[in-house]
CSV table of C-alpha atoms in Angstrom, one decimal:
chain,number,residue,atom,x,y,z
A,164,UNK,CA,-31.6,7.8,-3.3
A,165,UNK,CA,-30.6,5.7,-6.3
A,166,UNK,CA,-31.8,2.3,-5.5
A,167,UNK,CA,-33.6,0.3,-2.9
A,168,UNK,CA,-32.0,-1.4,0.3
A,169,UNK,CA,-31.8,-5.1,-0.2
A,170,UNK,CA,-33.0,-7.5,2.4
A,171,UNK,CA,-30.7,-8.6,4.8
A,172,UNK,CA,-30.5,-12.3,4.4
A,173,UNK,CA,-30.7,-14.5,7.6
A,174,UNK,CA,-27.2,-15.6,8.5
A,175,UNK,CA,-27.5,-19.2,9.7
A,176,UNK,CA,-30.4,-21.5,9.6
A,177,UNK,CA,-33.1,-21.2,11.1
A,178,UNK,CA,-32.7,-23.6,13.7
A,179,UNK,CA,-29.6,-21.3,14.9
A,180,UNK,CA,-29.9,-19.3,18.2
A,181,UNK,CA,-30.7,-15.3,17.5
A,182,UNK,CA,-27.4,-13.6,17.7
A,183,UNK,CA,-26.6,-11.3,21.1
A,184,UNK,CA,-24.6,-8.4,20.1
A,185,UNK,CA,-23.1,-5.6,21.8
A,186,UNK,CA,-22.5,-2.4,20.2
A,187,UNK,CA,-19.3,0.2,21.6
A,188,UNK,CA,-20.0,3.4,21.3
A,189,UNK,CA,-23.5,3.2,21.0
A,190,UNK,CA,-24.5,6.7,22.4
A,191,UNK,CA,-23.4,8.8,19.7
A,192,UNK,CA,-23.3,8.6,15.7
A,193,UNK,CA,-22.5,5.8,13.5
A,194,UNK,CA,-22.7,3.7,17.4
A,195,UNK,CA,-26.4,5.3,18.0
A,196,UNK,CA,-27.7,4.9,14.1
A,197,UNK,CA,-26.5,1.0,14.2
A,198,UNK,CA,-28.2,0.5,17.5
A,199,UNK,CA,-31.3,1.7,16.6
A,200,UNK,CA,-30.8,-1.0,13.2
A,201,UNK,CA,-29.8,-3.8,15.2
A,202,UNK,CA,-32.3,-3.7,17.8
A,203,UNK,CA,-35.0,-4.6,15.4
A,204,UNK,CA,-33.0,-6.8,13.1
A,205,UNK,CA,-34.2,-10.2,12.4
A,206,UNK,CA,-32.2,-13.0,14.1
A,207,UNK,CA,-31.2,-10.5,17.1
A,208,UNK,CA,-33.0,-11.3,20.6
A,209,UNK,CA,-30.6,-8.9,23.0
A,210,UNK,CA,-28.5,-6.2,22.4
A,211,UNK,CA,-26.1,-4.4,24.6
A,212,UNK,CA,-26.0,-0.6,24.3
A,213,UNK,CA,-22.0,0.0,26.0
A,214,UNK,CA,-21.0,3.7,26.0
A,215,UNK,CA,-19.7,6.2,28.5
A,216,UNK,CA,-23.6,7.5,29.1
A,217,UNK,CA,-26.3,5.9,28.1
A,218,UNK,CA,-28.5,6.8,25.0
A,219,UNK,CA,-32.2,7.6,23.2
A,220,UNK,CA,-32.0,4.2,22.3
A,221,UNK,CA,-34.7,1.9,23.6
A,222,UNK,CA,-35.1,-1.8,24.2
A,223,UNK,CA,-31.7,-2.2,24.3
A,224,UNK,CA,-29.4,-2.9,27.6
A,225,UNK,CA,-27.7,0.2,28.4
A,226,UNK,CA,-24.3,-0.3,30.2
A,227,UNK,CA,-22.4,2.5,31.0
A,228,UNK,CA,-18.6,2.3,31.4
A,229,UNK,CA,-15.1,3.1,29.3
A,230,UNK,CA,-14.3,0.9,26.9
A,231,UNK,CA,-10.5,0.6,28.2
A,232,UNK,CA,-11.8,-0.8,31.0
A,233,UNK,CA,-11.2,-4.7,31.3
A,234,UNK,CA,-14.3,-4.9,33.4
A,235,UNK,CA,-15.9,-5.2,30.4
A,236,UNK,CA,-15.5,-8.7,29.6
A,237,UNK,CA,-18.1,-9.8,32.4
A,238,UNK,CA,-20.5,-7.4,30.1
A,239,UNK,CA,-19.9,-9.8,27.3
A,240,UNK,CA,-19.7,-13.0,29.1
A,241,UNK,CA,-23.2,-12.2,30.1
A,242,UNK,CA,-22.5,-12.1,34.4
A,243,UNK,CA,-25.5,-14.3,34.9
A,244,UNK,CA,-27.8,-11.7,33.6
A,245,UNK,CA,-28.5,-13.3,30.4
A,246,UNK,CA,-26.6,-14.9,28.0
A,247,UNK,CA,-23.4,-14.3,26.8
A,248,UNK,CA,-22.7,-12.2,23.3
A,249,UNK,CA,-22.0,-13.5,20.2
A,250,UNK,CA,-20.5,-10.9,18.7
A,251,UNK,CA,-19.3,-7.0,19.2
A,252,UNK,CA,-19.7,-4.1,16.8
A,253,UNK,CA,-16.6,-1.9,18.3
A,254,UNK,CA,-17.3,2.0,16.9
A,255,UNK,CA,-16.4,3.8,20.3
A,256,UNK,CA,-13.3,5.7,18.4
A,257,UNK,CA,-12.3,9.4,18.6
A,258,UNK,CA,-12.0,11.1,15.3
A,259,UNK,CA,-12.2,14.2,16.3
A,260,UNK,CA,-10.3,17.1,14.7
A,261,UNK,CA,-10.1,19.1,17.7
A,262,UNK,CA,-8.9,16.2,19.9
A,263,UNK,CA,-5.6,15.9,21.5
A,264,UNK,CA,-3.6,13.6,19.3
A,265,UNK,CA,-1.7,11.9,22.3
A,266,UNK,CA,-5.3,11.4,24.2
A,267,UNK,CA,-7.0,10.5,21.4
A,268,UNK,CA,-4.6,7.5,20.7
A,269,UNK,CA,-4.2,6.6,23.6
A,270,UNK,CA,-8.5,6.0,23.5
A,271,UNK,CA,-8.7,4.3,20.2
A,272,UNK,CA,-5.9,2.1,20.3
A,273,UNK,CA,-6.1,1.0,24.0
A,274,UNK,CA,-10.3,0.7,23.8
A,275,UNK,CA,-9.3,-1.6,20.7
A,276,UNK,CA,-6.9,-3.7,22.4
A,277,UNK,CA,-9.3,-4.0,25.6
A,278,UNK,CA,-11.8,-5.2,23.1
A,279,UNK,CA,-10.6,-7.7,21.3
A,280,UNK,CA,-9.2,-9.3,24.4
A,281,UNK,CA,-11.9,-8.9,26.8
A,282,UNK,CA,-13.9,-10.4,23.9
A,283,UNK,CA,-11.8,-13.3,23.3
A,284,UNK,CA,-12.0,-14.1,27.3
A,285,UNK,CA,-15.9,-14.1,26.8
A,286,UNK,CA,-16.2,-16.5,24.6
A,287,UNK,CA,-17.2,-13.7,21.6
A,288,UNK,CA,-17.5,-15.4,18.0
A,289,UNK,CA,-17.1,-12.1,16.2
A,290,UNK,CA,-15.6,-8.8,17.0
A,291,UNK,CA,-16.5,-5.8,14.1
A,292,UNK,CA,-14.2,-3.0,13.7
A,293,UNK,CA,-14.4,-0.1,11.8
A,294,UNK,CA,-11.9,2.3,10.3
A,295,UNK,CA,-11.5,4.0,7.0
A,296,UNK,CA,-10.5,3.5,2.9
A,297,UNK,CA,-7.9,6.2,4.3
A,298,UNK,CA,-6.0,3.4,5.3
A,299,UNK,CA,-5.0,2.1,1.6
A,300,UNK,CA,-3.3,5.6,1.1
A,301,UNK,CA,-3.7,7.9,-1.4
A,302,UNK,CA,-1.2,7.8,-3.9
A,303,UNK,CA,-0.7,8.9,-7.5
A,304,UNK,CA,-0.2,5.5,-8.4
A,305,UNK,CA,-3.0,4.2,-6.5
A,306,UNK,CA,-5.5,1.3,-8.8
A,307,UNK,CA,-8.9,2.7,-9.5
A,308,UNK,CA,-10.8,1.3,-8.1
A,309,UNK,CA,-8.2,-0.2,-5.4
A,310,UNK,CA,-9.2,-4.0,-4.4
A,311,UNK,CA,-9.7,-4.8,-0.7
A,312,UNK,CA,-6.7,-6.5,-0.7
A,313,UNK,CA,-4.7,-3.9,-2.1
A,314,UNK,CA,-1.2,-3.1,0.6
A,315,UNK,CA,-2.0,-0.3,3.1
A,316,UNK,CA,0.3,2.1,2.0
A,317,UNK,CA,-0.8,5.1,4.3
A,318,UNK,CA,1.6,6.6,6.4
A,319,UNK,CA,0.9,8.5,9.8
A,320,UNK,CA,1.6,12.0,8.2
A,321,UNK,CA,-2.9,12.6,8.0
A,322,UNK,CA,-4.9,13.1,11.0
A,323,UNK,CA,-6.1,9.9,12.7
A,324,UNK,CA,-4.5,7.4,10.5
A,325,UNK,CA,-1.9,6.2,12.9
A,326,UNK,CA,-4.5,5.1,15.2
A,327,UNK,CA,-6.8,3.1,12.2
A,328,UNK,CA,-3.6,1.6,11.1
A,329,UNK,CA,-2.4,0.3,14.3
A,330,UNK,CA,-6.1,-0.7,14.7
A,331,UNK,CA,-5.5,-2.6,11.3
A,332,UNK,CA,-2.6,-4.4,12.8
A,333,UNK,CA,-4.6,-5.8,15.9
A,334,UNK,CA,-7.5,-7.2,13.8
A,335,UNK,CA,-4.8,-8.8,11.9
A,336,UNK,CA,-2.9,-9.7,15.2
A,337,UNK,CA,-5.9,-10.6,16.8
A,338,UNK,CA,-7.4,-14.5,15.2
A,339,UNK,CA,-3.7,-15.3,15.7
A,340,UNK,CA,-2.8,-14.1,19.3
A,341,UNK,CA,-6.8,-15.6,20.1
A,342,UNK,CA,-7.6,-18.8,18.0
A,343,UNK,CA,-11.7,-19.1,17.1
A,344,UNK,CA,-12.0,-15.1,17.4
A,345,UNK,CA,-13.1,-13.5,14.0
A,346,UNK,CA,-12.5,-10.3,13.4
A,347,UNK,CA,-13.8,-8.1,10.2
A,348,UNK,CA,-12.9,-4.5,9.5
A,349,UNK,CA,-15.0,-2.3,7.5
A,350,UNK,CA,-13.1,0.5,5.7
A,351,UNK,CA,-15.6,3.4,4.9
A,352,UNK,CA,-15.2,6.2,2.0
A,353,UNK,CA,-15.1,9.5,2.7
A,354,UNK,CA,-17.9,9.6,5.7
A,355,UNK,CA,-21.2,12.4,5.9
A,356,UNK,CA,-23.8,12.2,8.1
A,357,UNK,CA,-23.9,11.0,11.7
A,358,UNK,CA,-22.4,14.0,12.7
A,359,UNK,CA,-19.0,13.0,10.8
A,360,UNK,CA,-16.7,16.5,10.8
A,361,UNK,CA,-13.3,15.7,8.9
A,362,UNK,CA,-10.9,17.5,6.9
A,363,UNK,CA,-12.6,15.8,4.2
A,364,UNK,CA,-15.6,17.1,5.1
A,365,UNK,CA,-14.7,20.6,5.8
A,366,UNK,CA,-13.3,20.9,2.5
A,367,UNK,CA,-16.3,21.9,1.4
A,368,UNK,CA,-16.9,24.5,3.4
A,369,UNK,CA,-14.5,26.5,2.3
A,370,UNK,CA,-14.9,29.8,-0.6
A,371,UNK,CA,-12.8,28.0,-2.8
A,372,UNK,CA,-11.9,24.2,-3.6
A,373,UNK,CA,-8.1,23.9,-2.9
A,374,UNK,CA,-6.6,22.1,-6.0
A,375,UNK,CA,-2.9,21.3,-6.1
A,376,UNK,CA,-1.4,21.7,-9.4
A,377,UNK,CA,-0.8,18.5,-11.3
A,378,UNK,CA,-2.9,16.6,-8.6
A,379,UNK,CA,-6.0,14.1,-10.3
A,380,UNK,CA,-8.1,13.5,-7.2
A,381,UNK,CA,-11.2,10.9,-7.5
A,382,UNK,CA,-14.2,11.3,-5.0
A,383,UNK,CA,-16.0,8.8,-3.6
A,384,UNK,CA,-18.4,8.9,-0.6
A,385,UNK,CA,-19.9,7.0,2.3
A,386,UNK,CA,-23.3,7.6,3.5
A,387,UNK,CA,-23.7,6.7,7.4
A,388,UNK,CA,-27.0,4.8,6.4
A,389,UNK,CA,-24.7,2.8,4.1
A,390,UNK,CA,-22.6,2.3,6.4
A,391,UNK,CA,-24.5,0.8,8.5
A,392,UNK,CA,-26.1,-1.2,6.6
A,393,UNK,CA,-22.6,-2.5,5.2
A,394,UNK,CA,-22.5,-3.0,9.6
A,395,UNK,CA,-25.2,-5.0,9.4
A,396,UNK,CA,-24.3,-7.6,7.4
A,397,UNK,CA,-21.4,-8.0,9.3
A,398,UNK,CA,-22.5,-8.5,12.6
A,399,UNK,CA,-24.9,-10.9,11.0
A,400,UNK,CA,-22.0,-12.8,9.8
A,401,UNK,CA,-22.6,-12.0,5.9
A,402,UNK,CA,-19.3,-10.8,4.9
A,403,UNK,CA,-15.5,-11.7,6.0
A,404,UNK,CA,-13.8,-8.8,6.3
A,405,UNK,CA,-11.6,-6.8,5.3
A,406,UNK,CA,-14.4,-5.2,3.0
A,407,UNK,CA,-14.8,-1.7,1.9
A,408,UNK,CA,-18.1,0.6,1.9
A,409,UNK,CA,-19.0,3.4,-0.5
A,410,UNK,CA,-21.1,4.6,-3.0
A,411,UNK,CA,-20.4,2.3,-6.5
A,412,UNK,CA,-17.9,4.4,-8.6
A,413,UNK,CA,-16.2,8.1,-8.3
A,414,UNK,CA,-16.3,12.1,-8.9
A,415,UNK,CA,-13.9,13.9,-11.0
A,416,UNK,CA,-12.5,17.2,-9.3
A,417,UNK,CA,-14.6,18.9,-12.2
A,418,UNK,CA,-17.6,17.4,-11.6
A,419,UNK,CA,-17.2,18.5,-7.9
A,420,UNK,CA,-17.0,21.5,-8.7
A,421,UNK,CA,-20.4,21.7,-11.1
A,422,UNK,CA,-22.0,19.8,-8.8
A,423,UNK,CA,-21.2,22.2,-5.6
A,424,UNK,CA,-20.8,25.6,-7.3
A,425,UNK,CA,-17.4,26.0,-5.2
A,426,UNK,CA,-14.8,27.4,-8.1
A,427,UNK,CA,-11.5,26.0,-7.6
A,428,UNK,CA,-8.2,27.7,-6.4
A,429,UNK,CA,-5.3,26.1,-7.7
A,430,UNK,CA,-1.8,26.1,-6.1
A,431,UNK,CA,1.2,24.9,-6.4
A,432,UNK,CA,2.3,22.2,-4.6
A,433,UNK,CA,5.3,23.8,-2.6
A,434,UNK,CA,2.7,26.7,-1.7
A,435,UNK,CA,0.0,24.4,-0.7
A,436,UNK,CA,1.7,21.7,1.3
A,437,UNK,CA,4.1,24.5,3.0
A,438,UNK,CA,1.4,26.8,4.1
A,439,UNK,CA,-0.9,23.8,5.6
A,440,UNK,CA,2.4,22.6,7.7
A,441,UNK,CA,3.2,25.7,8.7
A,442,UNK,CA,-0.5,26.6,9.8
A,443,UNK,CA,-0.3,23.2,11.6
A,444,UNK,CA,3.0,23.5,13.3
A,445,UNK,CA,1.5,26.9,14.9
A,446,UNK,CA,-1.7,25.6,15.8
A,447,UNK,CA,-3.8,27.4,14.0
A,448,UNK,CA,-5.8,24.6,12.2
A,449,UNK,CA,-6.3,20.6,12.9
A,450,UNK,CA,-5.2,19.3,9.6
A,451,UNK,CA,-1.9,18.3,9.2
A,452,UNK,CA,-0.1,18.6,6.0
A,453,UNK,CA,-0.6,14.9,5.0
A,454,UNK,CA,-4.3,15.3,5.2
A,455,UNK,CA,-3.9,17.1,1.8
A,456,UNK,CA,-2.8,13.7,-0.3
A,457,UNK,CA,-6.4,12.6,0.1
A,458,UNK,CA,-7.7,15.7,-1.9
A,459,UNK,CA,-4.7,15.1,-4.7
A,460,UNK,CA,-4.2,11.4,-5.1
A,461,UNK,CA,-6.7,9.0,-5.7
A,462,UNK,CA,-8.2,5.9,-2.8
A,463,UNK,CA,-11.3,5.4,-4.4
A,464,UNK,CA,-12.5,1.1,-3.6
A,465,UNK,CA,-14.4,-1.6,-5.3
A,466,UNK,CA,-16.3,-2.9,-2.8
A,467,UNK,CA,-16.7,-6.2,-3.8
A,468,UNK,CA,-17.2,-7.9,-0.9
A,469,UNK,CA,-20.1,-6.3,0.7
A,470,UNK,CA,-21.2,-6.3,-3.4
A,471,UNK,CA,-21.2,-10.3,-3.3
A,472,UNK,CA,-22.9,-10.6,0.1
A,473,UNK,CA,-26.1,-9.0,-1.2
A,474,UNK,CA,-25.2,-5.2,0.2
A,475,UNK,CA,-25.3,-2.0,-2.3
A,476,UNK,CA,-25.3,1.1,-1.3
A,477,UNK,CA,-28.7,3.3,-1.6
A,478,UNK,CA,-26.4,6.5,-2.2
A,479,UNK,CA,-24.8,7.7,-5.1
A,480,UNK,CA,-21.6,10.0,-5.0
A,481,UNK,CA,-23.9,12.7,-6.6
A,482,UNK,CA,-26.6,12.4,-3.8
A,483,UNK,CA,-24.1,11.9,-0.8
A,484,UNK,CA,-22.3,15.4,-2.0
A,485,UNK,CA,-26.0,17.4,-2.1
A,486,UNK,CA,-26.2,16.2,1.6
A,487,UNK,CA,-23.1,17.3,3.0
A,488,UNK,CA,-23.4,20.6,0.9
A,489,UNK,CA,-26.9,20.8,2.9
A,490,UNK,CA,-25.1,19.8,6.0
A,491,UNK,CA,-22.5,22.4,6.0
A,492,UNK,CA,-24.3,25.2,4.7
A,493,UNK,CA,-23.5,28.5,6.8
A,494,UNK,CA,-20.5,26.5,8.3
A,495,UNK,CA,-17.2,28.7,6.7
A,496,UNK,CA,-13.5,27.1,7.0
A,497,UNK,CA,-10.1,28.2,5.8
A,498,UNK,CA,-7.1,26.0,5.8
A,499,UNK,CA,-9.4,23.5,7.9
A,500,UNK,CA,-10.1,25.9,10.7
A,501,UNK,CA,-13.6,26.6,11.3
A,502,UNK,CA,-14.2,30.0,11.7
A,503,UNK,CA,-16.7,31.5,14.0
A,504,UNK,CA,-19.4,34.4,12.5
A,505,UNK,CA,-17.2,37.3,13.2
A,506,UNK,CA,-13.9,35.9,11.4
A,507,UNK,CA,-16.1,34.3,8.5
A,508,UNK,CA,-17.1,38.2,8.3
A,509,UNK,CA,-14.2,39.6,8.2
A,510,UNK,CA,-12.0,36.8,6.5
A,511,UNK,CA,-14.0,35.9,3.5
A,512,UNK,CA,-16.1,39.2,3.0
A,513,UNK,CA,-13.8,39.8,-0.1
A,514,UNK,CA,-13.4,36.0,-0.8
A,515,UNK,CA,-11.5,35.9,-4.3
A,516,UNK,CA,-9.0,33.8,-6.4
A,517,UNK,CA,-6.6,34.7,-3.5
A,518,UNK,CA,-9.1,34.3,-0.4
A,519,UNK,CA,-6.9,30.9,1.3
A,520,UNK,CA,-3.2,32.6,0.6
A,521,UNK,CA,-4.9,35.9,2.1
A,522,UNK,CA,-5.9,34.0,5.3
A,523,UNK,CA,-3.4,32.0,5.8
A,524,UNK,CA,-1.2,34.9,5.7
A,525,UNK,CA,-3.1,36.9,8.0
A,526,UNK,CA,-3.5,33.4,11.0
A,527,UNK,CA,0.1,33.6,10.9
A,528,UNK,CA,0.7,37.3,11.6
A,529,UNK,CA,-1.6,36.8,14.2
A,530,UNK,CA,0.3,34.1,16.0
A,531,UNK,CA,3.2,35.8,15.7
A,532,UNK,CA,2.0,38.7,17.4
A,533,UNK,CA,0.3,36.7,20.0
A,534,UNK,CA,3.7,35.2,21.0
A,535,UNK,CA,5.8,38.6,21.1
């Protein structure tokens, strides 16, 4: 790791009352990591642990319900247990690949919603929401770096992104619709660790690096640890959101590929976007075709404002990339599928210049069989 973590500064003075804060989510990944943080933060006296089961995490106040529930704003306003929370780190989401897109929505953007407003009933200072620098786009003509304020210009086409940008629109909507609520978004890089498993992710587990012809794509990662840090200071009140998190500068595709050892396969556009939405329009892998912009076009952030609030990351690009390798070592995908031992065997035994057009071939005989 490249650097030290700076201190986190106190947010008020010190005659202020220690923060209450309740973290969604908090069983699981980037939720259970911050918990852990928070609970042994400076200025912090109580924090509530809300998930669907309760966690490792100890001296924390587990509370175990659904975040869509609207029961949850007599969590927040305290219900004569103690006293009511300052301010709610939201990071119950489902991202996962696997997930059914119409259930998954229906989870993200409805737990958001019951948030927000249970958390404006309560009395709740601060609300903290986190979504992804997938939400800027990734465009050709895409800034590099892009500044926070930069137009979203993503569109639903990738996995996921319709829900972070509708969740986008109610941290915008919220402060308005709820005057004295403050809301701040963080927007994460490319995510590893915290058991994060993405397209993104899984691109490098595959026997070659898919590269579209013509395409210039930039890499920049996310640690969790950074992430959660970046958290930090905003629950702490350090940084107005929106602000974007990853490590400081970006990754050629060529230095990707030194770096990870993975030789490219490069295809022509009409080839690779065609065979990705035909693979997804049979079902035979999670990624739809928009999920391959974000490996051609640039969406690589500043970071600014977690950069003048005292925050830098304690990852570089290089660093974050040897621990994902590390992470996904023995995992084998093609087209974003994950493949199980016995199809990695007898998929990729032969894996050459033509390994992905080879497999992708052969998934859709297969499901064309299947349905005769």
């Amino acid at each position: 790791m490249s650097s030290p973590e700076p201190v986190v500064r106190a947010a008020r003075n010190a005659a202020a009352a220690p923060l209450t804060i309740a973290v969604t989510g908090a069983a699981d990944g980037v939720g259970a990591l911050f918990t852990e943080r928070i609970a042994v933060a400076d200025g912090v006296r109580r924090v509530l642990a809300l998930d669907e089961r309760a966690g490792a995490t100890e001296g924390v106040e587990w509370h175990t319900l659904d975040v869509r529930d609207p029961a949850i704003a007599d969590r927040l306003r305290g219900d004569g247990e103690g006293p009511p929370v300052d301010v709610v780190v939201h990071l119950a989401l489902d991202l996962g690949l696997e997930s059914d897109p119409a259930a998954r929505s229906a989870y993200n953007v409805r737990g958001t919603q019951t948030v927000l407003t249970a958390a404006a009933a309560a009395g709740v200072r601060r609300v903290v929401l986190c979504t992804s620098a997938m939400v800027y786009g990734a465009l050709p003509d895409n800034d590099v770096p892009l500044s926070e304020d930069a137009e979203l210009r993503a569109t639903a086409d990738a996995g996921g992104v319709d829900d972070l940008l509708e969740i986008e629109r109610l941290a915008e909507r919220a402060p308005k619709t709820h005057p004295g609520l403050k809301v701040t978004v963080l927007r994460p890089a490319v995510l590893v660790g915290g058991g994060a498993d993405t397209a993104l992710t899984r691109y490098f587990e595959s026997p070659r690096l898919l590269v579209v012809a013509g395409s210039q794509p930039r890499w920049q990662f996310c640690h969790v640890e950074d992430l959660v840090g970046a958290l930090e200071h905003a629950a702490l009140d350090l940084v107005d959101g929106p602000a974007a998190v990853g490590c400081d500068g970006w990754l050629e595709q060529e230095e990707v590929e030194e770096l990870t050892g993975i030789r490219r396969m490069e295809l022509p556009s009409t080839v690779a976007l065609g065979a990705a939405s035909r693979l997804h329009r049979l079902g035979l892998t999670p990624s739809p075709a928009g999920d391959l912009a974000y490996t051609m076009h640039p969406w690589v952030v500043s970071g600014s404002r977690l950069h003048e609030a005292g925050w830098r990351p304690r990852w570089s690009n290089e660093e974050v990339l040897a621990a994902l390798l590390a992470e996904v070592e023995g995992r084998h995908t093609l087209a974003g599928r994950r493949l199980g031992a016995k199809d990695a065997a007898t998929t990729l035994g032969a894996a050459g210049a033509t390994v992905a057009l080879v497999g992708t071939a052969a998934l859709v005989r297969r499901a064309r069989r299947r349905r005769r």
